[in-house]
PDB file of C-alpha atoms in Angstrom:
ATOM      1  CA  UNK K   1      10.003  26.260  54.850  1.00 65.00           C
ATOM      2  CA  UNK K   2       9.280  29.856  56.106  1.00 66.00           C
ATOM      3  CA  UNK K   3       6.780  28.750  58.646  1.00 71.00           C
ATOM      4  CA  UNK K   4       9.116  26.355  59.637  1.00 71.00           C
ATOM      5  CA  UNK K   5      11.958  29.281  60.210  1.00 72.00           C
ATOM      6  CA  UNK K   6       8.905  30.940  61.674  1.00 78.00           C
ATOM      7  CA  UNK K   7       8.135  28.959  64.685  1.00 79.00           C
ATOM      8  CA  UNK K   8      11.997  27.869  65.200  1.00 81.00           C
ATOM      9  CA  UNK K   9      12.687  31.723  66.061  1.00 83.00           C
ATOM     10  CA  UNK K  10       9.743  32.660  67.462  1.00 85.00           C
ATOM     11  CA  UNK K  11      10.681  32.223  71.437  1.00 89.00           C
ATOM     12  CA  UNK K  12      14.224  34.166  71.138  1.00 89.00           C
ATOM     13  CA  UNK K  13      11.971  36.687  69.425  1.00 92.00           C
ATOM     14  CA  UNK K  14       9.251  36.848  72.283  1.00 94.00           C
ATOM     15  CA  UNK K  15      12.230  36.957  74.733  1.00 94.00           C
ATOM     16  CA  UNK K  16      14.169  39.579  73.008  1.00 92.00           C
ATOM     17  CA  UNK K  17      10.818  41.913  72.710  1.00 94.00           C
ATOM     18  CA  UNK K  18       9.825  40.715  75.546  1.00 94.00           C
ATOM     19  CA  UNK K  19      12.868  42.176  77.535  1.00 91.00           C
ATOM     20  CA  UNK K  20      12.924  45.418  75.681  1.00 92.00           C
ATOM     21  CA  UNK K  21       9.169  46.206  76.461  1.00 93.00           C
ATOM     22  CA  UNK K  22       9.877  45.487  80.238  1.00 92.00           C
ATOM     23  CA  UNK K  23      12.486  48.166  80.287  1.00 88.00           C
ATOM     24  CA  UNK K  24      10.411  50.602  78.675  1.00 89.00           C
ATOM     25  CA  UNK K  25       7.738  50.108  80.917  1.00 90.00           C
ATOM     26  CA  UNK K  26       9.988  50.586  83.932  1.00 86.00           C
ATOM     27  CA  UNK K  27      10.953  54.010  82.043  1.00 82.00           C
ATOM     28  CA  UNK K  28       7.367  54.739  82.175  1.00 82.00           C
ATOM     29  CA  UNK K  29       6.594  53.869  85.589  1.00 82.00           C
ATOM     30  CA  UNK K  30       9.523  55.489  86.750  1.00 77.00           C
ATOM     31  CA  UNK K  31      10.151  58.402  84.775  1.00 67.00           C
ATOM     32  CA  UNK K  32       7.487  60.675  86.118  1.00 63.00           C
ATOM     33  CA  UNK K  33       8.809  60.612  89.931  1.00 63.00           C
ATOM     34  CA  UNK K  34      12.452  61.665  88.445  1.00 60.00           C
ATOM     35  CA  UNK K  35      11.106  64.575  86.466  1.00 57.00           C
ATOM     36  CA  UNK K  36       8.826  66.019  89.177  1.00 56.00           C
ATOM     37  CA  UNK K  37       9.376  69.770  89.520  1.00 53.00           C
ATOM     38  CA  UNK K  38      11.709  69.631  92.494  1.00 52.00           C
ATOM     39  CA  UNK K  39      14.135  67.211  90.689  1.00 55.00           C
ATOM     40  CA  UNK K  40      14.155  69.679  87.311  1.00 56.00           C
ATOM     41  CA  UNK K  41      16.213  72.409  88.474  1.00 58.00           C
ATOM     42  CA  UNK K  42      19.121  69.676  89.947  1.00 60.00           C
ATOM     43  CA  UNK K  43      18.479  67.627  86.826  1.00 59.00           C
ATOM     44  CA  UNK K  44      19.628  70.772  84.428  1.00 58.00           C
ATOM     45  CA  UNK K  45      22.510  71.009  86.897  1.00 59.00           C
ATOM     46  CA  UNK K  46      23.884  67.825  86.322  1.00 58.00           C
ATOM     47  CA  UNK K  47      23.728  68.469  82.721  1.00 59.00           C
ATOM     48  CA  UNK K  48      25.502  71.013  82.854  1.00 59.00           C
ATOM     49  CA  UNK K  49      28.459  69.835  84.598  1.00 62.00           C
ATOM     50  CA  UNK K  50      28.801  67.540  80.917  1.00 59.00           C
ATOM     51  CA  UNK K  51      30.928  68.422  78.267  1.00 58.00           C
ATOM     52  CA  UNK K  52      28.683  69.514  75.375  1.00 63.00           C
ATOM     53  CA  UNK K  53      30.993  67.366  73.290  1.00 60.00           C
ATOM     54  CA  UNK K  54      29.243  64.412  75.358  1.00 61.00           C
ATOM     55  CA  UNK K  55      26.182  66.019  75.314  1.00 61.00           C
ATOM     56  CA  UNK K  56      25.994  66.052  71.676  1.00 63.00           C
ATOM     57  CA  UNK K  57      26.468  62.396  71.610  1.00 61.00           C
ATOM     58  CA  UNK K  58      23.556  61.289  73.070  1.00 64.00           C
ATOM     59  CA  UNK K  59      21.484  64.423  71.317  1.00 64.00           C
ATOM     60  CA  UNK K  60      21.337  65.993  74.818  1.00 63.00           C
ATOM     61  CA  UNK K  61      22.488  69.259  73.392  1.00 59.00           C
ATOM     62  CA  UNK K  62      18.883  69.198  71.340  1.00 62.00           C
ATOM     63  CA  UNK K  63      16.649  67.626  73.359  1.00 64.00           C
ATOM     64  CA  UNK K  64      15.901  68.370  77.451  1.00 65.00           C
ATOM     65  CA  UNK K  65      15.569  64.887  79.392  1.00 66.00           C
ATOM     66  CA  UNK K  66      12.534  66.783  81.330  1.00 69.00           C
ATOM     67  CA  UNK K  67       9.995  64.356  80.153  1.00 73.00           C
ATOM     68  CA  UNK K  68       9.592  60.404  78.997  1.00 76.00           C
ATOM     69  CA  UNK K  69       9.983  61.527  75.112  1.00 79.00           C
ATOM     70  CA  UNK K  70      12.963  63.942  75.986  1.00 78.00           C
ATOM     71  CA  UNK K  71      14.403  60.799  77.356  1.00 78.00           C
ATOM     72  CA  UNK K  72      13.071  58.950  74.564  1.00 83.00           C
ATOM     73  CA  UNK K  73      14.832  60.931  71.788  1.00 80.00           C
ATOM     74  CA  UNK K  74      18.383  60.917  73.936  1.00 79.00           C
ATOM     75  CA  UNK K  75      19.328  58.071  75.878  1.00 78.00           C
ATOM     76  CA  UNK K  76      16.311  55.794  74.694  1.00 82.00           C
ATOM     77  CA  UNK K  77      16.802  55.749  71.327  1.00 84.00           C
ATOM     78  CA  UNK K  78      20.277  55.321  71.327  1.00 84.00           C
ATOM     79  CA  UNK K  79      19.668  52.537  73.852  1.00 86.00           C
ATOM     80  CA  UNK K  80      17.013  50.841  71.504  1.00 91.00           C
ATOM     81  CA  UNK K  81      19.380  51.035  68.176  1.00 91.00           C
ATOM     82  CA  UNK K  82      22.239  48.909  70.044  1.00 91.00           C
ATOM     83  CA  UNK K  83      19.777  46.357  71.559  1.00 93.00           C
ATOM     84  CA  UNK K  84      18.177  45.756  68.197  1.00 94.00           C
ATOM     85  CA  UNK K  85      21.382  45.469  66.679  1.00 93.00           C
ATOM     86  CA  UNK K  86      22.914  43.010  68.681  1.00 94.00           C
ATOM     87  CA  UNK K  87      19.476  41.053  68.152  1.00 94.00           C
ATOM     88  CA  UNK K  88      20.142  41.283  64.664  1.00 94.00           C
ATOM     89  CA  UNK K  89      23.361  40.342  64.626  1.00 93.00           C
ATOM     90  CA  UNK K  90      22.972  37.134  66.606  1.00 92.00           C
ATOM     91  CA  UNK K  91      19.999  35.989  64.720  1.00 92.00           C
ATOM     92  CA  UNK K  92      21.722  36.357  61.028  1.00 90.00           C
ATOM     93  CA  UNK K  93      24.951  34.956  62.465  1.00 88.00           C
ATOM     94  CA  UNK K  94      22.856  31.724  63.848  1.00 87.00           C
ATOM     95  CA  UNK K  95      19.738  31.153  61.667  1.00 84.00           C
ATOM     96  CA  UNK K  96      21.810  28.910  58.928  1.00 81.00           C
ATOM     97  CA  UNK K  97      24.067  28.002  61.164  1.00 78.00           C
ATOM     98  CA  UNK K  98      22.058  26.109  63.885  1.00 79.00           C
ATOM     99  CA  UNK K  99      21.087  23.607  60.940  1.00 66.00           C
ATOM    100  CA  UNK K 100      24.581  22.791  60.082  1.00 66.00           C
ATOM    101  CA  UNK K 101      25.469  22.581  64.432  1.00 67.00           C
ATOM    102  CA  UNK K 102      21.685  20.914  65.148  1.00 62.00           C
ATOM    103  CA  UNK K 103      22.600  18.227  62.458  1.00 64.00           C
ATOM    104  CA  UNK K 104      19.141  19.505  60.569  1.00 64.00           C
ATOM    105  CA  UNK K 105      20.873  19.977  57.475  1.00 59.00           C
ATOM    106  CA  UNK K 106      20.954  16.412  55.892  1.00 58.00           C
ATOM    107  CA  UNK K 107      17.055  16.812  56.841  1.00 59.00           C
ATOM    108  CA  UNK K 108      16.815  19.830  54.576  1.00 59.00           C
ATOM    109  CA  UNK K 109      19.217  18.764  51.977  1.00 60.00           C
ATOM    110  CA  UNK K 110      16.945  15.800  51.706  1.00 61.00           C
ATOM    111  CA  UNK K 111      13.645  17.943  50.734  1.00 64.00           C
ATOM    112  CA  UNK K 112      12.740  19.032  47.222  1.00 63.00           C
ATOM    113  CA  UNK K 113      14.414  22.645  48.227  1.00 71.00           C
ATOM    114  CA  UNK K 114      17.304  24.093  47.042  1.00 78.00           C
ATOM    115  CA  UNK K 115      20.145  26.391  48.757  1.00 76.00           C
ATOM    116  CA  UNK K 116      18.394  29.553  47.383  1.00 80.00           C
ATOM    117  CA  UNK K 117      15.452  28.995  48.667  1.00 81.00           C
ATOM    118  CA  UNK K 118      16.718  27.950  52.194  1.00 81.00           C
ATOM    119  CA  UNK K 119      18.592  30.888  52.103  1.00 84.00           C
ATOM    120  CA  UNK K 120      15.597  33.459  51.550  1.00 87.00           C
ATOM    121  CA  UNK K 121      13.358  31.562  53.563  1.00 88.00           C
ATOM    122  CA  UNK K 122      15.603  32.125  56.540  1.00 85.00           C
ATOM    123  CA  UNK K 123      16.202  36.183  55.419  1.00 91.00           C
ATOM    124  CA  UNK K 124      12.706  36.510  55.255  1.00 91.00           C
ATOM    125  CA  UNK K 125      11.771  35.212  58.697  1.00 90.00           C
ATOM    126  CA  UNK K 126      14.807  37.082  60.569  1.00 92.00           C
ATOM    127  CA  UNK K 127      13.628  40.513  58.240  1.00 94.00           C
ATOM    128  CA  UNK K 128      10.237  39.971  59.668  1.00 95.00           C
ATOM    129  CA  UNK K 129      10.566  38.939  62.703  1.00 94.00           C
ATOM    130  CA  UNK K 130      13.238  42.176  62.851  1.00 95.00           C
ATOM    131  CA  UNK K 131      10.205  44.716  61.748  1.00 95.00           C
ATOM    132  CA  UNK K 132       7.666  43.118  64.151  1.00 96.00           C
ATOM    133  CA  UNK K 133       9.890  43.976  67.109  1.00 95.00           C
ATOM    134  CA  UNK K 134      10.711  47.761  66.078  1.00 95.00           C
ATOM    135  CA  UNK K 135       6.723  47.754  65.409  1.00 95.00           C
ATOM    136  CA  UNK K 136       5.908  45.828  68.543  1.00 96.00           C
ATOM    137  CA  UNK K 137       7.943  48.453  70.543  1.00 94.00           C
ATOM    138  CA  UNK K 138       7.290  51.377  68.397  1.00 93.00           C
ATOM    139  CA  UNK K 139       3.445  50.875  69.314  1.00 95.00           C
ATOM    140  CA  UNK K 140       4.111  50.111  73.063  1.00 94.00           C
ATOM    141  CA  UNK K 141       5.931  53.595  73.157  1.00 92.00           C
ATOM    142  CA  UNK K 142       3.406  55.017  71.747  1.00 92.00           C
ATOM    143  CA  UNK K 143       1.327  54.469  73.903  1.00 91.00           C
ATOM    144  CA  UNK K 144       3.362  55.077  76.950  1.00 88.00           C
ATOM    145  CA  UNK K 145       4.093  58.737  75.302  1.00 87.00           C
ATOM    146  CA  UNK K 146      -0.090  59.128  74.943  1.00 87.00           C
ATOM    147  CA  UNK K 147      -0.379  58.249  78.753  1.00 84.00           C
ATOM    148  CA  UNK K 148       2.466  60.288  80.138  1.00 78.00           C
ATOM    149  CA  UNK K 149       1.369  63.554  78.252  1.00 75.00           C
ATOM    150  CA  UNK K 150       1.999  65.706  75.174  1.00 72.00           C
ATOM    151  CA  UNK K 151       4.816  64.844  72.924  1.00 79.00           C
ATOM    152  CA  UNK K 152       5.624  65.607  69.188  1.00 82.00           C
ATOM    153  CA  UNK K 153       3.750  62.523  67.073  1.00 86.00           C
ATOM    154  CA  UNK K 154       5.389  63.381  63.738  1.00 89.00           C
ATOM    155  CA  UNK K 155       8.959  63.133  65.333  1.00 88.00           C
ATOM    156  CA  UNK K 156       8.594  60.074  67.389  1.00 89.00           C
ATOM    157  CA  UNK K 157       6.936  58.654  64.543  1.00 92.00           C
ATOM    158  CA  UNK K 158       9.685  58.633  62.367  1.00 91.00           C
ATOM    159  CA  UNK K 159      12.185  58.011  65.267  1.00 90.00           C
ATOM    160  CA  UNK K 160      10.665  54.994  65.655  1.00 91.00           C
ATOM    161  CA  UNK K 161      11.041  53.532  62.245  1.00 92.00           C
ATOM    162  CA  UNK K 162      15.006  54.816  62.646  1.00 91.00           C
ATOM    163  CA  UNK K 163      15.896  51.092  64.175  1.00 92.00           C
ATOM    164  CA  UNK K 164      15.042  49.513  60.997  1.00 93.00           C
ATOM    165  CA  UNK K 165      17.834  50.889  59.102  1.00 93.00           C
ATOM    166  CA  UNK K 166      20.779  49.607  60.684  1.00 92.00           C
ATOM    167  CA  UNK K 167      19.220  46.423  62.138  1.00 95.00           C
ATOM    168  CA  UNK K 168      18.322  44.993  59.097  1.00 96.00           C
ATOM    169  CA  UNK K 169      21.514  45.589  57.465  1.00 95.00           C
ATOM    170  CA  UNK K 170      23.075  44.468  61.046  1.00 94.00           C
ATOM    171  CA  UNK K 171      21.059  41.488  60.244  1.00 95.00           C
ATOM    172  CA  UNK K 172      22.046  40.833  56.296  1.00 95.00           C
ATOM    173  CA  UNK K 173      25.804  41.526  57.050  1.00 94.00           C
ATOM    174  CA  UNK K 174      25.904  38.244  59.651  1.00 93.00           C
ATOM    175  CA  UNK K 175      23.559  36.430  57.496  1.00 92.00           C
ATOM    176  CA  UNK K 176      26.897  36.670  54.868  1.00 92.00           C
ATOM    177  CA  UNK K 177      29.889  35.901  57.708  1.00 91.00           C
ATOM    178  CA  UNK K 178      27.812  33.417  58.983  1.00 86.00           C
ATOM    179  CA  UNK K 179      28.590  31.501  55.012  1.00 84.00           C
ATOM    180  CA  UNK K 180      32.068  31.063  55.633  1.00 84.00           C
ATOM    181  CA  UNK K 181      32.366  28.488  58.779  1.00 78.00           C
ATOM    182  CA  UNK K 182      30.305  25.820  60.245  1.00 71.00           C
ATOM    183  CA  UNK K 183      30.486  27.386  63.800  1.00 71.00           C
ATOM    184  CA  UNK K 184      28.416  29.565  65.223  1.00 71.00           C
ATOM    185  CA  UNK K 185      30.797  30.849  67.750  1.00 73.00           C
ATOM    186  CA  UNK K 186      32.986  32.683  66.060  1.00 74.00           C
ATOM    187  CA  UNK K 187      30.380  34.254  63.591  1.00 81.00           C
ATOM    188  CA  UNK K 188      28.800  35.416  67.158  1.00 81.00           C
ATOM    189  CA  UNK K 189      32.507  36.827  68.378  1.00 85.00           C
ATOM    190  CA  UNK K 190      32.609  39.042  64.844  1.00 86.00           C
ATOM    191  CA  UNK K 191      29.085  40.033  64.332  1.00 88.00           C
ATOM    192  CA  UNK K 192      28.727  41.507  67.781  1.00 88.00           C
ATOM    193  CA  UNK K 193      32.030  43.058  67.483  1.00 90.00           C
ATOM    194  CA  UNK K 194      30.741  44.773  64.052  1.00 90.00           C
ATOM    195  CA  UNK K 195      27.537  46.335  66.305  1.00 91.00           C
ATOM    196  CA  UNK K 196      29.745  47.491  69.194  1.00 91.00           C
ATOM    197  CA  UNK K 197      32.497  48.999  66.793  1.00 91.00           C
ATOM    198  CA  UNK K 198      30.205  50.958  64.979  1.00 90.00           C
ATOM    199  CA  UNK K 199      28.431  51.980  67.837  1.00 87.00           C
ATOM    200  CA  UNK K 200      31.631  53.131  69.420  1.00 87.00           C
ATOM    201  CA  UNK K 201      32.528  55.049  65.775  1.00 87.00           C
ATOM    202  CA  UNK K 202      28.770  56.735  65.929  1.00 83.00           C
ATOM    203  CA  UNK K 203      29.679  57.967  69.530  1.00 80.00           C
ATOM    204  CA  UNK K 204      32.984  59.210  68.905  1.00 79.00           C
ATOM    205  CA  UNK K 205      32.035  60.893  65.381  1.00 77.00           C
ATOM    206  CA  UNK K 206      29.554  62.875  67.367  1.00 73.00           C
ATOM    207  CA  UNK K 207      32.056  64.486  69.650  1.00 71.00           C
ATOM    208  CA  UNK K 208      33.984  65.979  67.903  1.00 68.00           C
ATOM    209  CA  UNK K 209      34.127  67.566  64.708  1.00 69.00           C
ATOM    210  CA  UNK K 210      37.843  66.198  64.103  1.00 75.00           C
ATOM    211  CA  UNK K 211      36.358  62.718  63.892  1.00 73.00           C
ATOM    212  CA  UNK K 212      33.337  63.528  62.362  1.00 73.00           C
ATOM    213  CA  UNK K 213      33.590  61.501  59.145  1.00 80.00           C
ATOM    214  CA  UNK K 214      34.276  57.951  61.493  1.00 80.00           C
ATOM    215  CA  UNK K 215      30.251  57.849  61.110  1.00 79.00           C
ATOM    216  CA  UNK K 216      30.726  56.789  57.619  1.00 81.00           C
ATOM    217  CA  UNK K 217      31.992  53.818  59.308  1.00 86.00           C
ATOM    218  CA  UNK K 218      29.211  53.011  61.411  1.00 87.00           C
ATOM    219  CA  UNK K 219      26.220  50.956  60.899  1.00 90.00           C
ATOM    220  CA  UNK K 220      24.097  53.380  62.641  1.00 88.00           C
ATOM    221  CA  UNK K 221      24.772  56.155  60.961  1.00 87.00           C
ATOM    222  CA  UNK K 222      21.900  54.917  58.630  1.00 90.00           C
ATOM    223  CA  UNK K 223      19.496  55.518  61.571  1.00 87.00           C
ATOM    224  CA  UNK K 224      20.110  59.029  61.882  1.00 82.00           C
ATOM    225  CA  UNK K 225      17.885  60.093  64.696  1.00 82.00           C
ATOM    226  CA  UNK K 226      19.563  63.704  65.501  1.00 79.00           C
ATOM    227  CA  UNK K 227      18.428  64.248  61.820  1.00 81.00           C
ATOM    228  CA  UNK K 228      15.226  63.326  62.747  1.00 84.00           C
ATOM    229  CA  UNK K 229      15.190  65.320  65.895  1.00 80.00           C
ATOM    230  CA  UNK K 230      16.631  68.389  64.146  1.00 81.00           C
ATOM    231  CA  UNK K 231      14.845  68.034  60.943  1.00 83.00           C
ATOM    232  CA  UNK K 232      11.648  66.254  61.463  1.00 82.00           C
ATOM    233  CA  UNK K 233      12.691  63.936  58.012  1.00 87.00           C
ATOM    234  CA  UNK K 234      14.169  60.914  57.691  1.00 89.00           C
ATOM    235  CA  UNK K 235      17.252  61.288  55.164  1.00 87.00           C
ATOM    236  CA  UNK K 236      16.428  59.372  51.682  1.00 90.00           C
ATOM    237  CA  UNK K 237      20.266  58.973  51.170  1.00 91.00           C
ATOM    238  CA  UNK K 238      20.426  56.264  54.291  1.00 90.00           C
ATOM    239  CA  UNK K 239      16.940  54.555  53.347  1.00 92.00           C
ATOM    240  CA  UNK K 240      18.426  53.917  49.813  1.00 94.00           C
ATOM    241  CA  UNK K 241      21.946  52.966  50.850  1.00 94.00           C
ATOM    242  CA  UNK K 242      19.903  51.130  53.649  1.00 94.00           C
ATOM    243  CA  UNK K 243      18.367  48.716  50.681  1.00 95.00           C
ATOM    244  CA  UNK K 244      20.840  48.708  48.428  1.00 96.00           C
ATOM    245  CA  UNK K 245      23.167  46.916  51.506  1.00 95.00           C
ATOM    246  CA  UNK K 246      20.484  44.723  52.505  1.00 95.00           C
ATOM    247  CA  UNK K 247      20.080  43.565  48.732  1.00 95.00           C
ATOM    248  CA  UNK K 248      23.552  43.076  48.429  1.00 95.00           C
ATOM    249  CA  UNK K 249      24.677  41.119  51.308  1.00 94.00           C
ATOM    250  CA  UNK K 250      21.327  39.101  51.035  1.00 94.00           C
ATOM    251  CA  UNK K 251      22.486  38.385  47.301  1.00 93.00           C
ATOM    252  CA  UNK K 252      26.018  37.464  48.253  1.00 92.00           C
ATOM    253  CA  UNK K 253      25.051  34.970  51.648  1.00 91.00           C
ATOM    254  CA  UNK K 254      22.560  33.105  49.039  1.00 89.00           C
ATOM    255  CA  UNK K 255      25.394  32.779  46.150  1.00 89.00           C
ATOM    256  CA  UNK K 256      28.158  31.900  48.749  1.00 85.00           C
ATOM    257  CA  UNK K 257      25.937  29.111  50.747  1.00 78.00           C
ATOM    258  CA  UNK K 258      25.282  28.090  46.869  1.00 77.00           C
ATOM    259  CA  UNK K 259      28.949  26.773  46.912  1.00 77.00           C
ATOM    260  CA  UNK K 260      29.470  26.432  50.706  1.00 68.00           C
ATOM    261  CA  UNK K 261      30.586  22.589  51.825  1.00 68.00           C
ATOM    262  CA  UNK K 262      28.383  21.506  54.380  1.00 63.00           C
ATOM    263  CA  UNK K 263      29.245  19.213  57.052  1.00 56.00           C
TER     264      UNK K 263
END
């Protein structure tokens, strides 16, 4: 059953990686012509014409975008959080439901499997094939950084295990929605909405301190990377709440699809 969920999902997961890695290898290619000396001092200009509220948001206020990791640990980052969430997102929202919209679940219901196990199989496959792409990429970046010049391993190291947090919880929390219809379509409509919301409440909490506490509302507040940045830790609070979400949504998809009426 898991290879099964294995090869079903592996070309949305080539294509997903896929088109992350080509960006970041345009960033790469790129980057070096935009940060060339004569560029620098109207580069610092621009940034300075931004509100350091905004700044702040995209952890421009603690890290210069003078280099390919500057720009990493700013825009990048930020950029690669949202992408692997709404990855996530789809993929729990449509990995039990394509069986009952594919009419491949009176195949499965007719093998010596239960609900459970169909349930796990499929968490299993979308949490690996989740931590292959943040590895995939992680490792790609990683090497980009080692050709482009020096950069601080420690930090991007742990940066780049950041995307784990909220994608698999991303991932567990549309797993569960996806439990309570037999479309895929409007699971899709509410599990992206979940990503963009709480990557809206991330951005806002970060500019101002009025608002600050909306990031206890967001997803990606579990992949702190300014804490990272700032730090050079990642915060044990978010990789236990981190697992303790992913257990518990995981727990209540497999007990609700238990009792779910299938069509």
């Amino acid at each position: 059953m898991f290879g099964r969920e294995l090869k079903i999902n592996l070309k949305n997961f080539i294509i997903w990686t896929g088109i992350l890695l080509a960006l970041f290898l345009m960033v790469f290619l790129i980057y070096p012509s935009l940060v060339a000396e004569e560029n620098i001092s109207s580069m610092n200009d621009m940034m300075e014409m931004f509100p350091e509220d905004v700044l702040k948001a995209f952890n421009m206020d603690i890290s210069g975008i003078d280099s390919a990791f500057g720009w990493l640990k700013t825009e990048g980052f930020v950029f690669l959080l949202l992408i692997t969430g709404v990855y996530s997102s789809i993929l729990g929202a449509n990995i039990l439901l394509k069986e009952e919209n594919d009419k491949t679940i009176e195949y499965l219901n007719g093998l010596p499997i239960t609900r459970r196990q169909i349930v796990l199989s499929k968490a299993g496959c979308g949490f690996l094939y989740i931590l292959l792409m943040v590895v995939i990429v992680g490792v790609f970046n990683y090497i980009g950084l080692v050709l482009s010049g020096d950069f601080d391993k420690k930090v991007y190291l742990l940066l780049s295990i950041t995307p784990c947090f909220s994608s698999l919880v991303f991932f567990a929390i549309s797993l569960f929605l996806s439990t309570f219809t037999h479309k895929t379509k409007k699971v899709f409509g509410l599990s992206l909405g979940i990503v963009f919301v709480s990557y809206f409440l991330q951005i806002v909490s970060e500019m101002s301190d009025k608002v600050e506490k909306l990031k206890y509302l967001s997803v990606f507040t579990l992949a702190d990377i300014r804490n990272v940045i700032t730090e050079r830790t990642i915060n044990p609070v978010a990789v236990v709440v981190t697992i303790l979400l992913i257990i518990v949504f995981t727990v209540m998809a497999t007990v609700h699809y238990e009792r779910k009426e299938l069509v």
